[in-house]
XYZ file of N, CA, C and O in Angstrom:
668
model
N -22.871 -16.329 4.766
C -23.462 -15.112 5.815
C -22.503 -15.171 7.367
O -22.541 -14.243 7.779
N -21.838 -16.367 7.312
C -20.937 -16.509 8.465
C -20.179 -15.538 8.496
O -19.701 -14.619 9.448
N -19.570 -15.114 7.185
C -18.251 -14.180 7.031
C -19.240 -12.565 7.070
O -18.321 -11.625 8.361
N -20.486 -12.480 6.931
C -20.929 -11.422 7.241
C -20.994 -11.010 8.809
O -20.657 -9.932 9.409
N -21.642 -12.105 9.167
C -21.857 -12.258 10.989
C -20.439 -12.001 11.713
O -20.178 -11.164 12.690
N -18.935 -12.406 11.264
C -17.610 -11.972 11.469
C -17.477 -10.660 11.638
O -16.914 -10.200 12.637
N -17.629 -10.544 10.341
C -17.423 -8.763 10.010
C -18.068 -7.669 11.184
O -17.808 -6.944 11.201
N -19.792 -8.421 10.988
C -20.410 -7.371 12.038
C -20.145 -7.276 13.069
O -19.857 -6.246 14.310
N -19.720 -8.683 13.659
C -18.861 -8.870 15.465
C -17.742 -8.020 15.483
O -17.536 -7.275 16.428
N -17.028 -8.048 14.599
C -15.622 -6.895 14.569
C -15.689 -5.647 14.610
O -15.261 -4.697 15.293
N -17.343 -5.324 13.668
C -17.236 -3.750 13.731
C -17.895 -3.364 15.418
O -17.423 -2.266 15.668
N -18.675 -4.455 15.493
C -19.498 -3.659 16.601
C -18.551 -3.660 18.204
O -18.248 -2.768 18.532
N -17.358 -4.569 17.847
C -16.410 -4.536 18.988
C -15.746 -2.981 18.722
O -15.400 -2.615 20.180
N -15.016 -3.016 17.531
C -14.817 -1.413 17.538
C -15.683 -0.579 18.343
O -14.938 0.400 18.742
N -16.950 -0.487 18.049
C -17.422 0.804 18.465
C -17.422 0.431 20.265
O -17.544 1.699 20.887
N -17.254 -0.706 20.804
C -17.430 -0.731 21.999
C -16.219 -0.527 22.586
O -16.089 0.079 23.781
N -15.119 -0.429 21.955
C -13.756 0.182 22.072
C -13.761 1.341 22.388
O -13.030 2.422 23.371
N -14.364 2.061 21.323
C -14.072 3.525 21.236
C -14.980 3.838 20.476
O -15.087 4.394 19.062
N -16.513 4.714 20.814
C -17.522 4.923 20.488
C -16.966 6.256 19.848
O -18.467 6.580 18.531
N -16.365 6.859 19.890
C -15.790 8.263 19.214
C -15.070 8.417 18.513
O -15.087 9.045 17.283
N -13.865 7.528 18.758
C -12.726 7.538 17.631
C -13.265 6.254 16.414
O -12.739 5.240 17.126
N -13.614 6.234 15.274
C -13.516 4.686 14.451
C -13.818 4.789 13.400
O -14.081 6.071 12.687
N -14.086 3.837 12.484
C -13.843 3.614 11.025
C -15.197 3.493 10.862
O -15.891 2.236 11.635
N -15.727 3.873 10.164
C -17.230 3.805 9.758
C -17.333 3.575 8.126
O -16.801 4.216 7.408
N -18.463 2.576 7.610
C -18.785 3.288 6.136
C -19.774 4.066 6.121
O -20.552 4.727 7.182
N -19.389 4.949 5.074
C -19.993 6.206 4.801
C -20.496 6.417 3.388
O -20.724 5.289 2.618
N -21.366 7.084 3.445
C -22.221 7.465 2.275
C -21.273 7.886 1.146
O -20.390 9.106 1.404
N -21.453 8.057 -0.393
C -20.660 8.502 -1.372
C -20.535 10.036 -0.985
O -19.359 10.561 -1.114
N -21.226 10.758 -0.890
C -21.573 12.491 -0.375
C -20.764 12.538 0.715
O -19.913 13.675 0.178
N -20.363 11.898 1.843
C -19.546 12.373 2.799
C -18.293 12.275 2.313
O -17.421 12.558 3.012
N -17.334 11.668 1.206
C -15.964 11.557 0.994
C -15.888 13.072 -0.005
O -14.924 13.587 0.104
N -17.230 13.727 -0.035
C -16.955 15.009 -0.884
C -16.109 16.269 -0.560
O -14.898 16.652 -1.230
N -16.552 16.299 0.814
C -15.579 17.761 1.262
C -14.341 17.424 1.347
O -13.509 18.614 0.697
N -14.129 16.214 2.086
C -12.096 15.602 2.274
C -12.025 16.101 0.562
O -10.572 16.540 0.383
N -12.201 15.378 -0.319
C -11.575 15.245 -1.426
C -11.771 16.321 -2.453
O -10.524 17.007 -2.862
N -12.563 17.384 -2.010
C -12.202 18.836 -2.781
C -11.437 19.386 -2.004
O -10.186 19.822 -2.647
N -11.538 19.641 -0.658
C -10.481 20.111 0.096
C -9.024 19.716 -0.341
O -7.997 20.571 -0.549
N -8.866 18.315 -0.286
C -7.529 17.857 -0.194
C -6.873 17.230 -1.125
O -5.473 17.015 -1.704
N -7.491 17.026 -2.479
C -7.159 16.237 -3.839
C -7.779 17.454 -5.097
O -6.926 16.883 -6.131
N -8.779 17.967 -4.537
C -9.218 18.548 -5.945
C -8.908 20.164 -5.968
O -9.541 21.147 -6.525
N -8.259 20.854 -4.976
C -7.526 22.115 -4.619
C -8.928 23.144 -4.316
O -9.403 24.112 -5.240
N -10.033 22.532 -3.934
C -11.235 23.286 -3.522
C -11.993 23.413 -4.946
O -13.228 24.182 -4.773
N -12.058 22.363 -5.587
C -13.134 22.508 -6.672
C -14.646 22.101 -5.904
O -14.686 21.332 -4.829
N -15.512 22.606 -6.747
C -16.861 22.508 -6.285
C -17.116 21.056 -5.861
O -16.697 19.926 -6.848
N -17.976 20.244 -4.898
C -18.500 19.168 -4.429
C -18.623 18.230 -5.996
O -18.608 17.182 -5.867
N -19.583 18.571 -6.795
C -20.228 18.297 -7.789
C -18.859 17.785 -8.597
O -18.932 16.631 -9.630
N -17.563 18.329 -9.006
C -16.699 18.161 -9.811
C -15.818 17.011 -9.119
O -14.544 16.788 -9.541
N -16.269 16.673 -8.289
C -14.885 15.821 -7.182
C -15.749 14.274 -6.957
O -15.057 13.419 -6.160
N -16.656 13.995 -7.945
C -17.392 12.300 -7.749
C -16.758 11.673 -8.780
O -16.319 12.262 -10.235
N -16.055 10.581 -8.223
C -15.706 9.830 -9.218
C -16.590 8.765 -9.638
O -17.682 8.102 -9.081
N -16.208 8.556 -11.326
C -17.610 7.463 -11.647
C -17.089 6.348 -10.978
O -15.793 5.751 -10.668
N -18.224 5.455 -10.774
C -18.504 4.418 -9.891
C -18.404 4.680 -8.012
O -18.539 3.627 -7.716
N -18.765 5.767 -7.841
C -18.807 6.370 -6.674
C -19.999 5.672 -6.111
O -20.328 5.304 -4.532
N -21.126 5.186 -7.213
C -22.391 4.509 -6.370
C -22.710 3.479 -6.866
O -23.672 2.722 -6.745
N -21.511 2.969 -7.718
C -21.440 1.445 -8.014
C -21.844 0.214 -6.897
O -21.630 0.874 -5.609
N -22.209 -0.751 -6.942
C -22.702 -1.903 -5.970
C -21.420 -2.064 -5.333
O -21.702 -2.338 -4.050
N -20.304 -2.466 -5.731
C -19.310 -3.086 -5.191
C -18.427 -2.132 -4.748
O -17.482 -2.389 -4.999
N -18.753 -0.890 -4.608
C -17.877 0.375 -3.956
C -18.286 0.502 -2.953
O -19.700 0.410 -2.509
N -17.225 0.354 -2.025
C -17.678 1.085 -0.497
C -16.744 2.535 0.153
O -15.420 2.171 -0.670
N -16.990 2.988 1.207
C -16.337 4.098 1.412
C -16.574 4.190 2.966
O -17.228 3.574 3.242
N -15.111 4.424 3.056
C -14.583 4.542 4.906
C -14.261 5.979 4.940
O -13.968 6.918 4.555
N -14.857 6.356 6.538
C -14.515 7.469 7.620
C -13.820 7.003 8.452
O -14.473 6.328 9.195
N -12.915 7.992 8.917
C -12.435 7.792 10.006
C -12.845 9.140 10.991
O -12.737 10.253 10.612
N -13.577 8.274 12.122
C -14.445 9.898 12.741
C -13.495 9.824 14.463
O -13.519 8.808 14.821
N -13.539 11.049 14.288
C -12.890 11.443 15.722
C -13.633 12.905 16.537
O -13.847 13.273 15.451
N -13.841 12.795 17.568
C -14.811 14.000 17.979
C -15.886 14.072 16.969
O -16.697 15.364 17.048
N -16.206 13.098 16.540
C -17.803 13.104 15.951
C -17.892 13.790 14.615
O -18.816 14.136 14.069
N -16.627 13.965 13.964
C -16.581 14.253 12.768
C -15.743 13.601 11.610
O -14.726 12.613 11.904
N -15.783 13.632 10.655
C -15.211 12.658 9.580
C -13.873 13.700 9.550
O -13.922 14.600 8.645
N -12.626 12.687 9.785
C -11.141 13.317 9.464
C -10.653 12.893 8.412
O -9.363 13.540 7.817
N -11.048 11.716 8.051
C -10.175 11.035 6.965
C -11.137 10.230 6.221
O -11.754 9.474 6.833
N -10.917 10.554 4.401
C -12.065 9.272 3.875
C -11.104 8.541 3.032
O -9.835 9.050 2.580
N -11.464 7.171 2.133
C -11.637 6.491 1.317
C -12.249 5.908 0.721
O -13.383 5.743 1.344
N -11.821 5.478 -0.654
C -12.990 4.921 -1.575
C -12.710 3.752 -2.240
O -11.298 3.465 -2.459
N -13.065 2.752 -2.068
C -12.466 1.233 -2.632
C -13.544 0.754 -3.736
O -14.751 0.493 -3.211
N -13.206 0.753 -4.979
C -13.736 0.243 -5.959
C -13.097 -0.919 -6.675
O -11.935 -1.092 -6.751
N -14.486 -1.663 -7.055
C -13.421 -2.682 -7.443
C -13.153 -2.670 -9.132
O -13.494 -1.936 -9.684
N -11.907 -2.804 -9.037
C -10.929 -2.517 -10.374
C -9.808 -3.630 -10.812
O -8.889 -3.941 -9.805
N -9.975 -4.837 -11.177
C -9.215 -5.960 -11.537
C -8.082 -5.443 -12.796
O -7.905 -5.773 -13.496
N -7.028 -4.484 -11.937
C -6.074 -3.693 -12.701
C -4.974 -4.721 -13.312
O -4.468 -4.666 -14.399
N -5.029 -5.656 -12.420
C -3.842 -6.478 -13.151
C -4.579 -8.067 -12.900
O -4.768 -9.300 -12.138
N -5.257 -8.181 -13.993
C -6.112 -9.122 -14.389
C -5.912 -10.495 -14.332
O -6.865 -11.292 -14.073
N -4.418 -11.056 -14.846
C -4.026 -11.950 -14.255
C -3.946 -12.257 -12.846
O -3.222 -13.700 -12.472
N -4.371 -11.889 -11.755
C -3.469 -12.358 -10.657
C -4.891 -11.961 -9.467
O -5.009 -11.835 -8.435
N -6.111 -12.309 -10.462
C -7.647 -12.289 -9.552
C -8.214 -10.852 -9.198
O -8.084 -9.757 -9.836
N -9.073 -10.986 -8.483
C -9.934 -10.030 -7.830
C -8.883 -8.901 -7.358
O -8.957 -9.151 -6.197
N -9.261 -7.835 -7.928
C -8.610 -6.410 -7.272
C -9.450 -5.571 -6.895
O -10.574 -5.393 -7.446
N -9.356 -4.574 -5.863
C -9.989 -3.124 -5.475
C -8.829 -2.421 -5.709
O -7.743 -2.178 -5.413
N -9.356 -0.832 -5.829
C -8.703 0.306 -6.150
C -8.628 0.927 -4.740
O -10.139 1.643 -5.040
N -7.946 1.493 -4.315
C -7.993 2.749 -3.404
C -7.742 4.321 -4.314
O -7.043 4.105 -4.851
N -8.783 4.610 -3.972
C -9.030 5.520 -4.759
C -9.608 7.122 -3.469
O -10.219 6.933 -2.559
N -9.420 8.566 -3.837
C -9.568 9.624 -2.800
C -9.421 9.544 -1.628
O -10.040 10.148 -0.842
N -8.487 8.963 -1.011
C -7.493 8.835 0.140
C -7.613 10.456 0.283
O -6.714 10.989 0.243
N -7.960 10.758 1.343
C -8.159 12.236 2.233
C -8.426 12.331 3.545
O -8.769 11.294 3.852
N -6.770 13.299 4.157
C -7.090 13.224 5.600
C -7.091 14.987 5.724
O -6.590 15.518 5.508
N -8.078 15.230 6.586
C -8.035 16.607 6.799
C -6.668 17.088 7.312
O -5.929 16.382 8.017
N -6.162 18.008 6.566
C -4.713 18.530 7.065
C -3.952 19.001 8.106
O -2.911 19.128 8.614
N -5.162 19.334 9.356
C -5.305 19.552 10.979
C -4.724 17.871 11.601
O -4.441 17.845 12.434
N -5.476 17.065 10.453
C -5.370 15.613 11.686
C -4.208 14.546 10.747
O -4.108 13.688 11.160
N -3.317 15.282 10.437
C -2.262 14.181 9.413
C -1.205 13.527 10.447
O -0.953 14.244 11.860
N -0.843 12.334 10.102
C 0.149 11.949 11.274
C -0.508 11.016 12.369
O 0.609 11.045 13.391
N -1.827 11.087 12.490
C -2.216 10.364 13.678
C -2.628 9.033 13.253
O -3.467 8.479 14.411
N -2.678 8.872 12.348
C -2.824 7.261 12.119
C -4.211 7.075 11.657
O -4.822 5.660 11.214
N -5.514 7.903 11.138
C -6.525 7.932 10.547
C -6.308 7.075 9.351
O -7.187 6.114 9.181
N -5.448 7.631 8.110
C -5.483 6.835 7.155
C -5.202 5.127 7.261
O -5.737 4.533 6.578
N -3.947 5.224 8.155
C -4.029 3.979 8.313
C -4.832 3.086 8.706
O -5.244 1.841 8.438
N -5.296 3.792 9.680
C -6.869 2.867 10.190
C -7.670 2.077 8.745
O -8.433 1.242 9.123
N -8.071 3.507 8.099
C -9.301 3.133 7.169
C -8.598 1.669 6.143
O -9.311 1.168 5.556
N -7.248 2.033 5.790
C -6.565 1.619 5.092
C -6.834 -0.497 5.896
O -7.223 -1.247 5.121
N -6.474 -0.453 7.028
C -6.241 -1.747 7.705
C -7.798 -2.230 7.664
O -7.692 -3.642 7.722
N -8.648 -1.336 7.639
C -9.851 -1.823 7.947
C -10.646 -2.445 6.684
O -10.836 -3.748 6.502
N -10.170 -1.840 5.638
C -10.511 -2.308 4.292
C -10.167 -3.480 4.025
O -10.053 -4.121 3.635
N -8.353 -3.608 4.144
C -7.919 -4.865 4.003
C -8.462 -6.475 4.679
O -8.993 -7.227 4.397
N -8.785 -6.273 6.282
C -9.513 -7.050 6.653
C -11.187 -7.056 5.808
O -11.191 -8.405 5.753
N -11.557 -6.236 5.682
C -12.598 -6.344 5.140
C -12.689 -7.157 4.087
O -13.649 -7.864 3.223
N -11.868 -6.911 2.746
C -11.489 -7.372 1.453
C -11.227 -8.648 1.525
O -11.715 -9.674 0.760
N -10.585 -8.794 2.333
C -9.566 -10.301 2.452
C -11.030 -11.068 3.170
O -10.735 -12.286 2.459
N -12.144 -10.847 3.809
C -12.843 -11.524 4.035
C -13.715 -12.236 2.822
O -14.131 -13.129 2.803
N -13.351 -11.273 1.806
C -14.194 -11.818 0.750
C -12.860 -11.984 -0.399
O -13.339 -12.178 -1.458
N -12.089 -12.819 -0.171
C -11.491 -13.444 -0.840
C -10.527 -12.600 -1.912
O -10.360 -13.046 -3.275
N -10.493 -11.062 -2.026
C -9.698 -10.199 -2.690
C -8.545 -10.398 -3.067
O -7.816 -10.468 -2.094
N -8.030 -10.832 -4.069
C -6.717 -10.799 -4.056
C -5.153 -9.689 -3.532
O -4.303 -9.923 -3.473
N -5.893 -8.650 -4.469
C -4.892 -7.480 -4.026
C -5.622 -6.147 -4.184
O -6.328 -5.811 -4.472
N -5.090 -4.962 -3.462
C -5.916 -3.947 -3.328
C -4.439 -2.918 -4.169
O -3.403 -3.340 -3.929
N -4.839 -1.916 -4.914
C -3.827 -1.298 -5.678
C -4.118 0.272 -5.716
O -5.587 0.683 -5.569
N -3.468 1.175 -6.056
C -4.034 2.330 -6.058
C -2.576 3.246 -6.761
O -1.535 2.682 -7.030
N -3.263 4.466 -7.488
C -2.315 5.524 -7.789
C -2.385 6.105 -6.576
O -2.643 7.275 -6.621
N -0.876 5.914 -6.264
C -0.331 6.723 -5.115
C 0.412 8.247 -5.273
O 1.488 7.828 -6.214
N 0.087 9.443 -5.063
C 0.514 10.269 -5.059
C 2.385 10.402 -4.623
O 2.144 9.638 -3.713
N 2.997 11.281 -5.292
C 4.233 10.987 -5.104
C 4.631 10.644 -3.682
O 5.706 10.227 -2.936
N 4.276 11.872 -3.439
C 4.506 12.420 -2.048
C 3.956 11.598 -0.850
O 4.828 11.573 0.432
N 2.721 10.679 -1.155
C 2.291 9.993 -0.570
C 3.068 8.262 -0.522
O 2.872 7.221 0.117
N 3.910 7.865 -1.584
C 4.232 6.911 -1.590
C 5.124 5.917 -0.554
O 4.688 4.924 0.024
N 5.649 6.639 0.545
C 6.569 6.401 1.522
C 5.040 5.845 2.482
O 5.228 5.291 3.156
N 4.178 6.375 2.836
C 2.790 6.353 3.621
C 2.772 4.767 3.059
O 1.994 3.845 3.951
N 2.473 4.824 2.220
C 2.081 3.244 1.345
C 3.169 1.963 1.652
O 2.235 0.965 1.812
N 4.015 2.302 1.279
C 4.992 1.425 1.419
C 5.363 1.034 2.956
O 5.305 -0.464 3.303
N 4.972 1.854 3.754
C 5.076 1.661 5.246
C 3.452 0.312 5.824
O 4.090 -0.692 6.480
N 2.752 0.296 4.850
C 1.768 -0.488 4.722
C 1.197 -1.581 4.158
O 0.912 -2.453 4.674
N 2.938 -1.726 3.432
C 3.329 -3.154 2.728
C 2.925 -3.049 1.330
O 3.027 -3.937 1.058
N 2.586 -1.629 0.825
C 2.303 -1.552 -0.956
C 3.894 -1.658 -1.196
O 4.516 -1.464 -0.991
N 3.718 -2.391 -2.733
C 4.955 -2.411 -3.266
C 4.552 -1.262 -4.901
O 3.277 -1.510 -4.933
N 5.634 -1.072 -5.092
C 5.573 0.035 -6.140
C 5.905 -0.614 -7.708
O 6.788 -1.466 -7.625
N 4.370 -0.550 -8.268
C 4.667 -1.296 -9.978
C 4.688 -0.773 -10.516
O 4.544 -0.973 -12.144
N 5.392 0.658 -10.834
C 5.604 1.407 -11.994
C 6.401 2.527 -11.934
O 6.612 3.262 -10.691
N 6.956 3.128 -12.882
C 7.759 4.648 -12.224
C 6.587 5.466 -12.613
O 5.516 5.265 -12.430
N 7.449 6.660 -12.097
C 6.505 7.178 -11.687
C 5.880 8.588 -12.932
O 6.378 8.189 -14.104
N 4.890 8.565 -12.862
C 3.898 9.271 -14.118
C 3.316 10.460 -13.794
O 2.597 10.425 -12.652
N 2.685 11.242 -14.501
C 1.985 12.591 -14.428
C 0.288 12.200 -14.411
O 0.563 11.622 -15.653
N -0.601 12.614 -13.703
C -2.004 12.575 -14.269
C -2.601 13.990 -13.919
O -2.182 15.155 -13.013
N -2.501 14.474 -15.604
C -2.426 16.023 -15.942
C -3.509 16.748 -14.893
O -4.396 16.301 -14.569
N -3.099 17.731 -14.201
C -3.722 18.448 -13.235
C -3.903 18.041 -11.882
O -4.822 18.635 -10.715
N -3.639 16.988 -11.704
C -3.439 16.064 -10.301
C -2.275 16.152 -9.884
O -2.201 16.892 -8.868
N -1.260 15.342 -10.506
C 0.076 15.616 -10.016
C 0.762 14.011 -10.715
O 0.042 13.205 -11.487
N 1.619 14.249 -9.677
C 2.934 12.937 -10.419
C 2.465 11.824 -9.058
O 2.339 11.656 -8.464
N 2.451 10.527 -9.372
C 1.865 9.305 -8.814
C 2.691 8.302 -9.170
O 3.326 8.425 -10.277
N 2.532 6.735 -8.640
C 3.071 5.866 -8.472
C 1.633 4.750 -8.565
O 0.838 4.883 -7.787
N 1.881 3.758 -9.739
C 1.223 2.799 -9.355
C 1.425 1.889 -8.318
O 2.354 1.240 -8.131
N 0.728 1.363 -7.367
C 1.078 0.671 -6.135
C 0.421 -0.358 -5.642
O -0.780 -0.711 -5.815
N 0.826 -1.566 -5.415
C -0.164 -2.686 -5.026
C 0.224 -3.321 -3.778
O 1.708 -3.877 -3.279
N -0.694 -3.710 -3.203
C -0.679 -4.674 -1.955
C -1.155 -6.059 -2.127
O -2.549 -6.385 -2.053
N -0.618 -7.356 -1.764
C -1.311 -8.462 -2.151
C -1.748 -8.722 -1.020
O -1.421 -8.933 -0.049
N -3.043 -9.408 -1.084
C -3.843 -9.906 0.253
C -3.985 -11.129 0.104
O -4.429 -11.415 1.062
N -3.251 -11.906 -1.069
C -4.025 -13.221 -0.724
C -2.206 -13.913 -1.334
O -1.348 -13.510 -2.350
N -1.600 -14.334 0.043
C -0.035 -14.628 -0.499
C 0.088 -15.510 -1.210
O 1.486 -15.883 -1.554
N -0.856 -16.015 -1.832
C -0.155 -16.995 -3.288
C 0.119 -16.124 -4.092
O 0.347 -17.055 -5.131
N -0.020 -15.193 -4.520
C 0.311 -14.094 -5.542
C 1.729 -13.876 -5.787
O 2.482 -13.638 -4.692
């Protein structure tokens, strides 16, 4: 319970620092408009739902600016590298096209990293779009695969960030 208390204290401090621009835990349905717009070429929201979006160990983050969600990300328990401990997968990272380059996505990932470390998560990984691989590298992610195609979505790399420096 002490871990939750520390997390809550840090979150409340964020609210006090800037109550208008902040990272918040959001509901699964709140990620769908940006997923549709940025990742699924405007498909209906019902077609933008990921398997696992409502799992008990999945969480969704949104970056609020001026009272609106500008960037979203989903984090799902997924031990993709099973010999390396508990892992989480970053999925559905999307920032509104008018808001790119402002650090909103990096803020979501930084928040998630600290949150996951509190629960001793070993690593965070993602299938990064090829065009976004540089963004993830700046945040410390390492390329773990050759480029591959996800049909209908585009080219990606598997990327991983170790959260436990013993790995």
